[in-house]
Coordinates of C-alpha atoms in Angstrom, one line a residue:
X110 CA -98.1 -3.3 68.3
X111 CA -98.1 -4.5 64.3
X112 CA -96.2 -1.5 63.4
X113 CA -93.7 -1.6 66.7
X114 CA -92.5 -5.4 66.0
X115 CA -92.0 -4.8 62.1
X116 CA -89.9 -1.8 62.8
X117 CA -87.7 -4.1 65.6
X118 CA -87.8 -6.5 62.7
X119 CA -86.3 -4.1 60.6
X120 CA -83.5 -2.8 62.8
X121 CA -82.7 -6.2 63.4
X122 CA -82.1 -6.8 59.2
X123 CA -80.3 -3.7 59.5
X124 CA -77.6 -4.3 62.4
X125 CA -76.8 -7.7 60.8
X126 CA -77.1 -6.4 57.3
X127 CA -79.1 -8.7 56.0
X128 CA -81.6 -6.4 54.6
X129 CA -79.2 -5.7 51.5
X130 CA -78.4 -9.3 50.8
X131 CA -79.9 -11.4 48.7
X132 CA -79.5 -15.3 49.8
X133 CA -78.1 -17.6 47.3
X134 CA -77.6 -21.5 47.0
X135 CA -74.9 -22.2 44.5
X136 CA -74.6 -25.8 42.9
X137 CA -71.0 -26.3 41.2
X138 CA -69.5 -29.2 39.4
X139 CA -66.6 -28.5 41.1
X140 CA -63.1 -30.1 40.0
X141 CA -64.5 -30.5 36.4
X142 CA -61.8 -27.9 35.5
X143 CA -60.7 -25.0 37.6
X144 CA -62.7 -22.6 36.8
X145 CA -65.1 -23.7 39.9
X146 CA -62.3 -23.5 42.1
X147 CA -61.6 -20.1 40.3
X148 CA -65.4 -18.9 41.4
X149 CA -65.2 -20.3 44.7
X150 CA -62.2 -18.4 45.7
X151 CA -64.1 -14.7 44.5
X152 CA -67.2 -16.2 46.4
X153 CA -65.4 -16.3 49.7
X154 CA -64.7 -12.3 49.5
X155 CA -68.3 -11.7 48.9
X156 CA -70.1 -13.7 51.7
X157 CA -70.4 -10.4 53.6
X158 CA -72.2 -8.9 50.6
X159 CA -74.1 -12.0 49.4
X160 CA -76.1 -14.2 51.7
X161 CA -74.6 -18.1 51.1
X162 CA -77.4 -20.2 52.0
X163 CA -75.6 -23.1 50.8
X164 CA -73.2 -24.5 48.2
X165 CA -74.2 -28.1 46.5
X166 CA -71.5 -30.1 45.2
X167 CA -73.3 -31.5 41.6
X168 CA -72.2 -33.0 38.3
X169 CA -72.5 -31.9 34.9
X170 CA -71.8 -32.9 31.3
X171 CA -68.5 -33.0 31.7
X172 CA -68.0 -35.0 35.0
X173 CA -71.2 -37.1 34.9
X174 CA -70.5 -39.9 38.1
X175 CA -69.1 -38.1 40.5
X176 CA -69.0 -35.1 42.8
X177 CA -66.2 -33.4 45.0
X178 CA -67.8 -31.8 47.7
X179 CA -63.9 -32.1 49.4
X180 CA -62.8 -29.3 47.1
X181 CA -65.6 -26.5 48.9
X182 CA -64.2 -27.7 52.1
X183 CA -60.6 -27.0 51.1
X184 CA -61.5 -23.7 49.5
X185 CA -63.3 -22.7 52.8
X186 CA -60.2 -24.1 54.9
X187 CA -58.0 -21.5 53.2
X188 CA -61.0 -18.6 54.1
X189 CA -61.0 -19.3 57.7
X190 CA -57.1 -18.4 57.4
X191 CA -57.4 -15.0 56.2
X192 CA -60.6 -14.3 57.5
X193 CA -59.3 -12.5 60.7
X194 CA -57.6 -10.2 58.2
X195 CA -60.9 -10.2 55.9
X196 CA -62.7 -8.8 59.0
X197 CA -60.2 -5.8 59.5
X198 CA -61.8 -4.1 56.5
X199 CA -65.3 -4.7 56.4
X200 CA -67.8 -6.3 58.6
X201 CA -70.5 -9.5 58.2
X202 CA -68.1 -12.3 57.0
X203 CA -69.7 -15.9 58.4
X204 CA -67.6 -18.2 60.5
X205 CA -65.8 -20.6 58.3
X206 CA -68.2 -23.5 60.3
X207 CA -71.2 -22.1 59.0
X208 CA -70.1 -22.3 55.2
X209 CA -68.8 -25.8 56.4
X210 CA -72.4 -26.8 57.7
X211 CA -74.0 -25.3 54.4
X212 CA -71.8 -27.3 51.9
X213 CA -74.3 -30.4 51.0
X214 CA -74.1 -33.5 48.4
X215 CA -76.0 -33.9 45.2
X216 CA -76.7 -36.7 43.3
X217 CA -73.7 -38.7 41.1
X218 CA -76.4 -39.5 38.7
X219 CA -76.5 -37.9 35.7
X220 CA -79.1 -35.2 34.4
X221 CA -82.5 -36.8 34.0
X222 CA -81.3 -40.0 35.1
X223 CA -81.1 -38.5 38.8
X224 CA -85.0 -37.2 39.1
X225 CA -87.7 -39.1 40.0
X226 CA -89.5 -40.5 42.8
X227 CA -87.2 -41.4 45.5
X228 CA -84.5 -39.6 43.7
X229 CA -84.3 -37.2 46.4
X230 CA -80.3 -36.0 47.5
X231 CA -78.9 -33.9 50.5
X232 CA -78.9 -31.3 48.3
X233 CA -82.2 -30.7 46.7
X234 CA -84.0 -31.7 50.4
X235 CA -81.6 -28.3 51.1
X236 CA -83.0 -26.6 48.7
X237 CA -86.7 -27.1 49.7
X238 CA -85.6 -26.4 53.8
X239 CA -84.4 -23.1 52.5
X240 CA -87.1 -22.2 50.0
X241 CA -90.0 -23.0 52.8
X242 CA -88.0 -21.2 55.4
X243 CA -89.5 -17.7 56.9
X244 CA -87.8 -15.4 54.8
X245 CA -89.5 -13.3 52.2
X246 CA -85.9 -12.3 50.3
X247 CA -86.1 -14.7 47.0
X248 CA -83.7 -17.5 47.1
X249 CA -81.0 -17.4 44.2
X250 CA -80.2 -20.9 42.9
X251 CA -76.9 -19.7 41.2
X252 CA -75.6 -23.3 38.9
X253 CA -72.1 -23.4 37.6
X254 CA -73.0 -26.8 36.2
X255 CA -75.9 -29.1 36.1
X256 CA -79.3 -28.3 38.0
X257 CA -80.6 -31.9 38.5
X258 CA -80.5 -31.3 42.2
X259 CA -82.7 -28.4 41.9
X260 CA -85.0 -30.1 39.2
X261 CA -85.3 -32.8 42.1
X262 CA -86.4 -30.3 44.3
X263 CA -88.8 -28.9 42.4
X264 CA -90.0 -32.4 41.3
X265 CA -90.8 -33.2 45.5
X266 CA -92.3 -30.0 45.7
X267 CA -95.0 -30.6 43.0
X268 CA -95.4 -33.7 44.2
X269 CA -96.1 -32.9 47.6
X270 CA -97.7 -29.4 47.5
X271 CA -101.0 -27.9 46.7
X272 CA -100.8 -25.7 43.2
X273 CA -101.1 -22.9 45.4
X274 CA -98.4 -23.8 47.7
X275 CA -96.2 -24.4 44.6
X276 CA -96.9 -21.3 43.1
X277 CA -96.3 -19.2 46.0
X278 CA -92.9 -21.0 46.7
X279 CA -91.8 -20.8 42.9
X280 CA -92.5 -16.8 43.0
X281 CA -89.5 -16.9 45.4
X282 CA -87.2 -18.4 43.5
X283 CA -84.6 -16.9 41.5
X284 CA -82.9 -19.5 39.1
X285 CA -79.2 -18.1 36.7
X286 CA -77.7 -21.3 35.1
X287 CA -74.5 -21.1 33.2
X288 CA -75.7 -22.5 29.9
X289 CA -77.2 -25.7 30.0
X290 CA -74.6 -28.6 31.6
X291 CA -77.4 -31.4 31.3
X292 CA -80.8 -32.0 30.3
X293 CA -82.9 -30.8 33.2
X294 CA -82.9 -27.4 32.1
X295 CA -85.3 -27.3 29.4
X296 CA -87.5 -30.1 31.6
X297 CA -87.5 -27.4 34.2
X298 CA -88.6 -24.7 32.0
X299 CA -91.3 -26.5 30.2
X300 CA -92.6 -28.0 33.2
X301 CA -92.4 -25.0 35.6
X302 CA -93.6 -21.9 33.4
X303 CA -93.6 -19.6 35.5
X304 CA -90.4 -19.9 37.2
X305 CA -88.0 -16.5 36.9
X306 CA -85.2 -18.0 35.2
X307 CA -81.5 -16.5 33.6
X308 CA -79.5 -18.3 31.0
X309 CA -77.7 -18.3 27.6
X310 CA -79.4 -21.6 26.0
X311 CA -77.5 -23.7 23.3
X312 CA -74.2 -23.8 22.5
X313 CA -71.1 -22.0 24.7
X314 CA -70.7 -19.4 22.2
X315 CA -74.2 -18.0 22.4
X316 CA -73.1 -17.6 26.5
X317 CA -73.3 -13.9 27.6
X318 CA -71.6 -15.2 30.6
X319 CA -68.1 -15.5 28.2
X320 CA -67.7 -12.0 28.4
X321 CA -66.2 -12.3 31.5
X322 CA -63.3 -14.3 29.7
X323 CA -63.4 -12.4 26.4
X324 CA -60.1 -10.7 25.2
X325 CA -62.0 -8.2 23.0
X326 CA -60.6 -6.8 20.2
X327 CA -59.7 -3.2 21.1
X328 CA -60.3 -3.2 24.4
X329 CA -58.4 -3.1 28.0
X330 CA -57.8 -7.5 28.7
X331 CA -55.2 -6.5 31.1
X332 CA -56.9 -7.5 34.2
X333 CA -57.8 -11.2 32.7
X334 CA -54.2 -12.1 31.3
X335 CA -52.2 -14.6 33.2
X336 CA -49.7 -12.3 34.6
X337 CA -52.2 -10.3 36.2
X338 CA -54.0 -13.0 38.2
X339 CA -50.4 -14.2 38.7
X340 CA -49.6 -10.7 40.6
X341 CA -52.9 -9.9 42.1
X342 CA -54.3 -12.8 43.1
X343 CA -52.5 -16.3 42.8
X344 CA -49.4 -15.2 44.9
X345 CA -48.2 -13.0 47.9
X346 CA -52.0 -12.7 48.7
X347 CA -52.4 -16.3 51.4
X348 CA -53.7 -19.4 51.5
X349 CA -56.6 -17.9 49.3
X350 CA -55.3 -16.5 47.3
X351 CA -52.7 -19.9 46.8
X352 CA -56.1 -22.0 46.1
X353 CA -56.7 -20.0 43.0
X354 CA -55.7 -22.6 39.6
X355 CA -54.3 -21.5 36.6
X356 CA -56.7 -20.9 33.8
X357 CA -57.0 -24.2 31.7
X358 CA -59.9 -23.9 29.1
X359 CA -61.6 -20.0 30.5
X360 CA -61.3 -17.6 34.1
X361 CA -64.1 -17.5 35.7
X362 CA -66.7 -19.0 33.3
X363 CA -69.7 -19.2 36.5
X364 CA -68.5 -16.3 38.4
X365 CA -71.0 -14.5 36.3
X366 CA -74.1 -16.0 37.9
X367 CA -73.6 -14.0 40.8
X368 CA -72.0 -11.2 40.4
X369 CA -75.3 -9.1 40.1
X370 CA -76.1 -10.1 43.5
X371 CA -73.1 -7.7 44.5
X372 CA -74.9 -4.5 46.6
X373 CA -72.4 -1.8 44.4
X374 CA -75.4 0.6 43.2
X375 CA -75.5 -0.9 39.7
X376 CA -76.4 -3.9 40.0
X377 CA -80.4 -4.8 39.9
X378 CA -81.5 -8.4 40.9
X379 CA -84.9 -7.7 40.5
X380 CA -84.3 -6.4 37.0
X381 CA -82.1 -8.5 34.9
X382 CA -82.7 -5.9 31.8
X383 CA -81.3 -3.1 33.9
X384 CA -78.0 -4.8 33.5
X385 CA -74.9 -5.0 35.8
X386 CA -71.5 -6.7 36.9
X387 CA -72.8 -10.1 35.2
X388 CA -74.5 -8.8 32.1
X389 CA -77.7 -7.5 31.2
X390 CA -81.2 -10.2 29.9
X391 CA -84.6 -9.4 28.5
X392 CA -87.3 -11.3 28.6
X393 CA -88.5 -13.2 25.4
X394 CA -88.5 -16.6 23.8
X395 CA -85.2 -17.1 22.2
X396 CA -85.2 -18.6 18.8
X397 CA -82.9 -22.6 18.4
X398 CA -81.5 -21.2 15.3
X399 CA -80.2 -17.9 16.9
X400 CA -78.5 -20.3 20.1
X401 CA -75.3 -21.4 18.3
X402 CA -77.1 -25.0 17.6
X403 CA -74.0 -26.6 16.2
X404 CA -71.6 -25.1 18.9
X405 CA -70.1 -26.7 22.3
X406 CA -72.5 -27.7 24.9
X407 CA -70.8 -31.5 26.0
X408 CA -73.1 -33.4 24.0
X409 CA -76.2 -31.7 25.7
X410 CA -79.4 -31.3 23.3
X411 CA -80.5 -27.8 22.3
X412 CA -83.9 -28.4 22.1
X413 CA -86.7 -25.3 21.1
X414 CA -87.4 -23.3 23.9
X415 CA -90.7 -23.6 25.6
X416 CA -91.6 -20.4 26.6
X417 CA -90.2 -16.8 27.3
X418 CA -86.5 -16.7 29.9
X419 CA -84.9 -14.1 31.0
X420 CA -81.3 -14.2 28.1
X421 CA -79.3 -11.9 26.3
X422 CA -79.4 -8.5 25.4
X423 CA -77.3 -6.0 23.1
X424 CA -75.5 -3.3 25.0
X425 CA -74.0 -0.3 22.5
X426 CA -71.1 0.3 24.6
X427 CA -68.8 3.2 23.6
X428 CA -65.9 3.6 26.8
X429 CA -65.0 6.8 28.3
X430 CA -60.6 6.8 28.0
X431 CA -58.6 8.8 29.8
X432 CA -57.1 11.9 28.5
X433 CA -54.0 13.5 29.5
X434 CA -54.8 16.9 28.9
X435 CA -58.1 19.2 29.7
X436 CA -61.1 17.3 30.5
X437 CA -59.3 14.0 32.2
X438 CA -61.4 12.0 29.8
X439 CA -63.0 11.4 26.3
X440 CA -65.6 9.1 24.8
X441 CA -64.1 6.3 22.5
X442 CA -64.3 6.2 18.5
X443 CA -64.9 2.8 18.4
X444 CA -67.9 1.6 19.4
X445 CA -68.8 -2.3 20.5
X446 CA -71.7 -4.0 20.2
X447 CA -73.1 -7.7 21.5
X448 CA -74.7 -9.4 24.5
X449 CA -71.1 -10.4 26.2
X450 CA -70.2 -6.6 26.3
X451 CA -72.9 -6.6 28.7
X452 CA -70.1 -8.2 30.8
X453 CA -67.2 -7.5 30.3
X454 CA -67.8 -3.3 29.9
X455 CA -67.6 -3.4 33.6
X456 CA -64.9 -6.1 33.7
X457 CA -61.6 -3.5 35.2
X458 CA -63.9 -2.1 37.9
X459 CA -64.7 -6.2 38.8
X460 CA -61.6 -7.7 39.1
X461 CA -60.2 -4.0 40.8
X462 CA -62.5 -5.0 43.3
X463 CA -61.7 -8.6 43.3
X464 CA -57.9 -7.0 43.8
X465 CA -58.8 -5.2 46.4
X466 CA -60.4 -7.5 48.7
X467 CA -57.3 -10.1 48.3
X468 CA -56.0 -7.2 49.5
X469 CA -57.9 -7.7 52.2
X470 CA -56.4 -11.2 53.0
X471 CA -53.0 -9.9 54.1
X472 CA -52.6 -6.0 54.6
X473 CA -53.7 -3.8 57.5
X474 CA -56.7 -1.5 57.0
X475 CA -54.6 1.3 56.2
X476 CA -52.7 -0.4 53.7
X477 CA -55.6 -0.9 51.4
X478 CA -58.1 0.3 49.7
X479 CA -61.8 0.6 50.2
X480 CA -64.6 1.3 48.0
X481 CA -66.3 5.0 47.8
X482 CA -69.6 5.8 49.0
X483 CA -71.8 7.6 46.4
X484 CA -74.0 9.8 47.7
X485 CA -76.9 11.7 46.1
X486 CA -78.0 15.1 46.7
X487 CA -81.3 14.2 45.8
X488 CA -83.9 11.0 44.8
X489 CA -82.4 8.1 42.9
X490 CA -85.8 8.4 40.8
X491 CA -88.2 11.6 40.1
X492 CA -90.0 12.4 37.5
X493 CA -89.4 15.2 35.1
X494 CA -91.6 17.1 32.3
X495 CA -90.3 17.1 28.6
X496 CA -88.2 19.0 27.8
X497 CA -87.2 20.4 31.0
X498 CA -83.7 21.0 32.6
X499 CA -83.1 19.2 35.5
X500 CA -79.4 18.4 37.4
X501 CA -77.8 15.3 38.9
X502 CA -76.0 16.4 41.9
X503 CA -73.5 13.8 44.4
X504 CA -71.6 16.7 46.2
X505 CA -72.3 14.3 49.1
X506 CA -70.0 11.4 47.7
X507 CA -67.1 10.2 50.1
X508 CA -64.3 8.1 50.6
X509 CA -63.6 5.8 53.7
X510 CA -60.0 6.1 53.1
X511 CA -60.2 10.2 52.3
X512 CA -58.4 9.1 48.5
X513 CA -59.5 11.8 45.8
X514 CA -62.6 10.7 43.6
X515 CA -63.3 10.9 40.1
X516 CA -67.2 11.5 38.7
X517 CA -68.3 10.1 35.6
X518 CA -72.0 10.7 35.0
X519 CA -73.9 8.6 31.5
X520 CA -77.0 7.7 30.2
X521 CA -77.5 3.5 29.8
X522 CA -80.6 3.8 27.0
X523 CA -80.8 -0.2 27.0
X524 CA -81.9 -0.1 31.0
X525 CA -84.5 2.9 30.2
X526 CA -86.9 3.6 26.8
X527 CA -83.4 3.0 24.4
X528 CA -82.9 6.8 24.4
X529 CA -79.3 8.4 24.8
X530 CA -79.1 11.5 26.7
X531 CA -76.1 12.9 27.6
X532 CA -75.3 15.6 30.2
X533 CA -74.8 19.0 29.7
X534 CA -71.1 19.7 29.2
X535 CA -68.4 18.0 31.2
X536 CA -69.6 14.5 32.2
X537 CA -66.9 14.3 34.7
X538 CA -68.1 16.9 37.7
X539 CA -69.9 16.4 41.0
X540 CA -72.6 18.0 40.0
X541 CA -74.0 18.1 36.4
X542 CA -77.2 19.5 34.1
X543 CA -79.6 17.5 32.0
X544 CA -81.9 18.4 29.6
X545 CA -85.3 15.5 29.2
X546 CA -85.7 14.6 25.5
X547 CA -89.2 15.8 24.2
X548 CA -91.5 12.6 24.1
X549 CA -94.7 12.3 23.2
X550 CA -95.6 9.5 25.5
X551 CA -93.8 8.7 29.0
X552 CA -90.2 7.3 29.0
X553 CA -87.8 5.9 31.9
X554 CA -84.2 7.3 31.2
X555 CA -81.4 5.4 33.5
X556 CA -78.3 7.8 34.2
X557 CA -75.3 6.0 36.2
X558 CA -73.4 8.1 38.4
X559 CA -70.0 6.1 38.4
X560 CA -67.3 6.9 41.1
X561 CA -63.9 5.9 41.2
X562 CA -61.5 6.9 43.6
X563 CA -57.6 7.1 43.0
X564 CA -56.5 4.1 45.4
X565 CA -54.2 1.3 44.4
X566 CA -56.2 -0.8 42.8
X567 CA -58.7 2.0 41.9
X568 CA -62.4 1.0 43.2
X569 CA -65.8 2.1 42.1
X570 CA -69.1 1.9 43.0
X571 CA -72.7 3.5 41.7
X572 CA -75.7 5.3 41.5
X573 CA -78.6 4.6 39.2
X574 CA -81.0 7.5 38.8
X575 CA -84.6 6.2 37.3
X576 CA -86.0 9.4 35.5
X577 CA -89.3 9.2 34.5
X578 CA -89.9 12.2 31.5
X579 CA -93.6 12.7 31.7

């Protein structure tokens, strides 16, 4: 009977899809500058991908006595518009009265100030109904500003539940804050150790989160100039498209926060040092002087860390061009190194996507385009012996809109043991060879099978292959 009710338990994730979404709470000091409002307006396209549990209006550094929980209302306003149209391509997006009935208030005091006994706001009593609800998937508290209202909530909580309690409700949470926008931060790290917990600490330039922004030297910015988001986005795309602001001060700065929540075959909540659409972390105890101390950060404190967080890593990133002649493409001379390349590397086959699905807004099916589906003609991780010759094969792969597909098949050392292994000849073919490194003790190599198809805007999506080379 166990066995019969968890598989109707299952089928029932399945049909609705919430099996492959992880929940999130976002808290946004929305109407600080538009670059919420920027975020908000991507977020909408995603809520059949990303489970929105709630969205908590909050201050920050940079608006400390107020809150503007009317913006979130006006941004969902312009989603129930197009969502009829939004629903014509894919499947799962919530009524707009549900993202009405999730959008809660936080405190308009500022930082510290705001926690305490009888501190308590709509929003971080939210936060606790959601984290002791009957749901096993962690909870994501994504924060585009200030995270008083979650430092609240985890003030009540250890206030009111045994240590055992506490610690099994803290192993669900899932905490990515965009920098530090006020002073509970480091109060929540030092006093909650164990707490899973993603972010860039000290000044703005030490962000890997910028690298969605960054017009790197050498590199394709198209797809983040003005004109662009003019064309694609801003206009001739709805009402939602209408409620996206010119860029004042950076696009997008929070959009990073969530972006690896996106189910595209890349991306790895679980595993932050795999890396993905919003950047790869490792786990270690950053160092004050290596945290831009004397940069930006709104008059915030950069104070030593406590203990180890989950912040940036270095990704060696060398791009695959296209060629015009013979094999339809070539690996780069140039070669770039840093933690916000863990970003922005996949930044064209983001906002492609983002493209797309304002797309969605206004065209017929048929008149858009649709993400591939990589297939695999074999396990997505197996285990090899050194030295031996093994192949990667997605001669399953399709397309929902039957548009030609392009195969790109590479090694990510930084997500595996830090080894490069390339692939036998062309890396551009359906099916490819691969030759394990000799080791003399066991290594995890990640190869990405990346597929693109040839739609307008081009769209891609993943495989990750975990080979473990005994």
């Amino acid at each position: 009977m166990k066995r019969l009710l968890t598989a109707l338990v299952l089928i029932m994730l399945a049909v609705h899809g919430l099996w492959a979404q992880e929940r999130v709470i976002i808290l946004t000091d929305v109407e600080n500058e538009p670059d919420d409002n920027e975020s908000l307006v991507r977020l909408m396209l995603y809520t059949n991908e990303i489970d929105v549990r709630g969205i908590v209006a909050t201050n920050s550094t940079h608006m400390r006595d107020r809150i503007a929980p009317e913006t979130i209302f006006q941004v969902i306003d312009a989603y129930e518009q197009v969502r009829p149209n939004l629903l014509l391509h894919a499947k799962g997006y919530p009524e707009a009265d549900y993202l009405r009935a999730v959008v809660k208030r936080g405190t308009t005091a500022y930082g510290m100030t705001g926690v305490g006994k009888g501190q308590e706001s709509e929003g971080s009593r939210w936060i606790i109904k959601e984290l002791e609800r009957k749901d096993e998937r962690p909870l994501w508290v994504c924060a585009w500003g200030g995270v008083n209202v979650l430092a609240q909530a985890l003030y009540d909580l250890k206030a009111t539940k045994s240590a055992q309690e506490l610690e099994r409700l803290l192993a669900k949470l899932r905490v990515y804050t965009i920098s530090d926008q006020d002073d509970t931060g480091i109060w929540i790290r030092r006093n909650f150790p164990t707490l899973f917990y993603i972010v860039s600490p000290g000044g703005y330039g030490n962000g890997t989160w910028t690298g969605i922004m960054e017009v790197a030297a050498g590199a394709d910015n198209k797809r983040i100039s003005n004109a662009w988001l003019a064309e694609h986005i801003q206009q001739d795309h709805g009402p939602l498209g209408a409620c996206y602001p010119d860029v004042a001060y950076g696009m997008e700065g929070d959009t990073p926060s969530w972006l690896n929540l996106i189910p595209n075959g890349l991306n790895a909540p679980e595993h932050p040092n795999w890396g993905g659409w919003g950047g790869r972390y490792e786990l270690y105890k950053p160092r004050r002087e290596d945290c831009d101390p004397n940069g930006f950060t709104g008059g915030v404190p950069i104070e030593e860390e406590p203990r180890a967080i989950w912040t940036n890593a270095i990704d060696h990133y060398r791009p695959f061009l296209p060629k015009s002649h013979g094999c339809a493409v070539v690996r780069d001379t140039a070669e770039y190194v840093g933690y916000t390349t863990t970003v922005w590397r996949w930044r064209t086959h983001l906002q492609n996507d983002f493209a797309a699905r304002m797309d969605w807004c206004v065209k017929p099916y048929e008149m858009a385009n649709h993400a591939p589906e990589p297939r695999l003609a074999h396990a997505n991780e197996f285990t090899v012996k050194s030295g031996e010759v093994f192949v990667l094969d997605a001669t399953p792969s399709t397309d929902p809109d039957g548009d030609n597909l392009s195969y790109l098949w590479y090694c990510y050392p930084e997500a595996g043991s830090g080894r490069l292994v390339e692939p036998m000849g062309a890396p551009n073919i359906h099916r490819v060879s691969v030759r394990a490194p000799e080791v003399s003790k066991p290594e995890d190599i990640h190869f990405i099978l990346q597929l693109t198809d040839k739609g307008h805007p081009s769209l891609t999506r993943y495989q990750r292959i975990v080979v473990h080379v005994e």
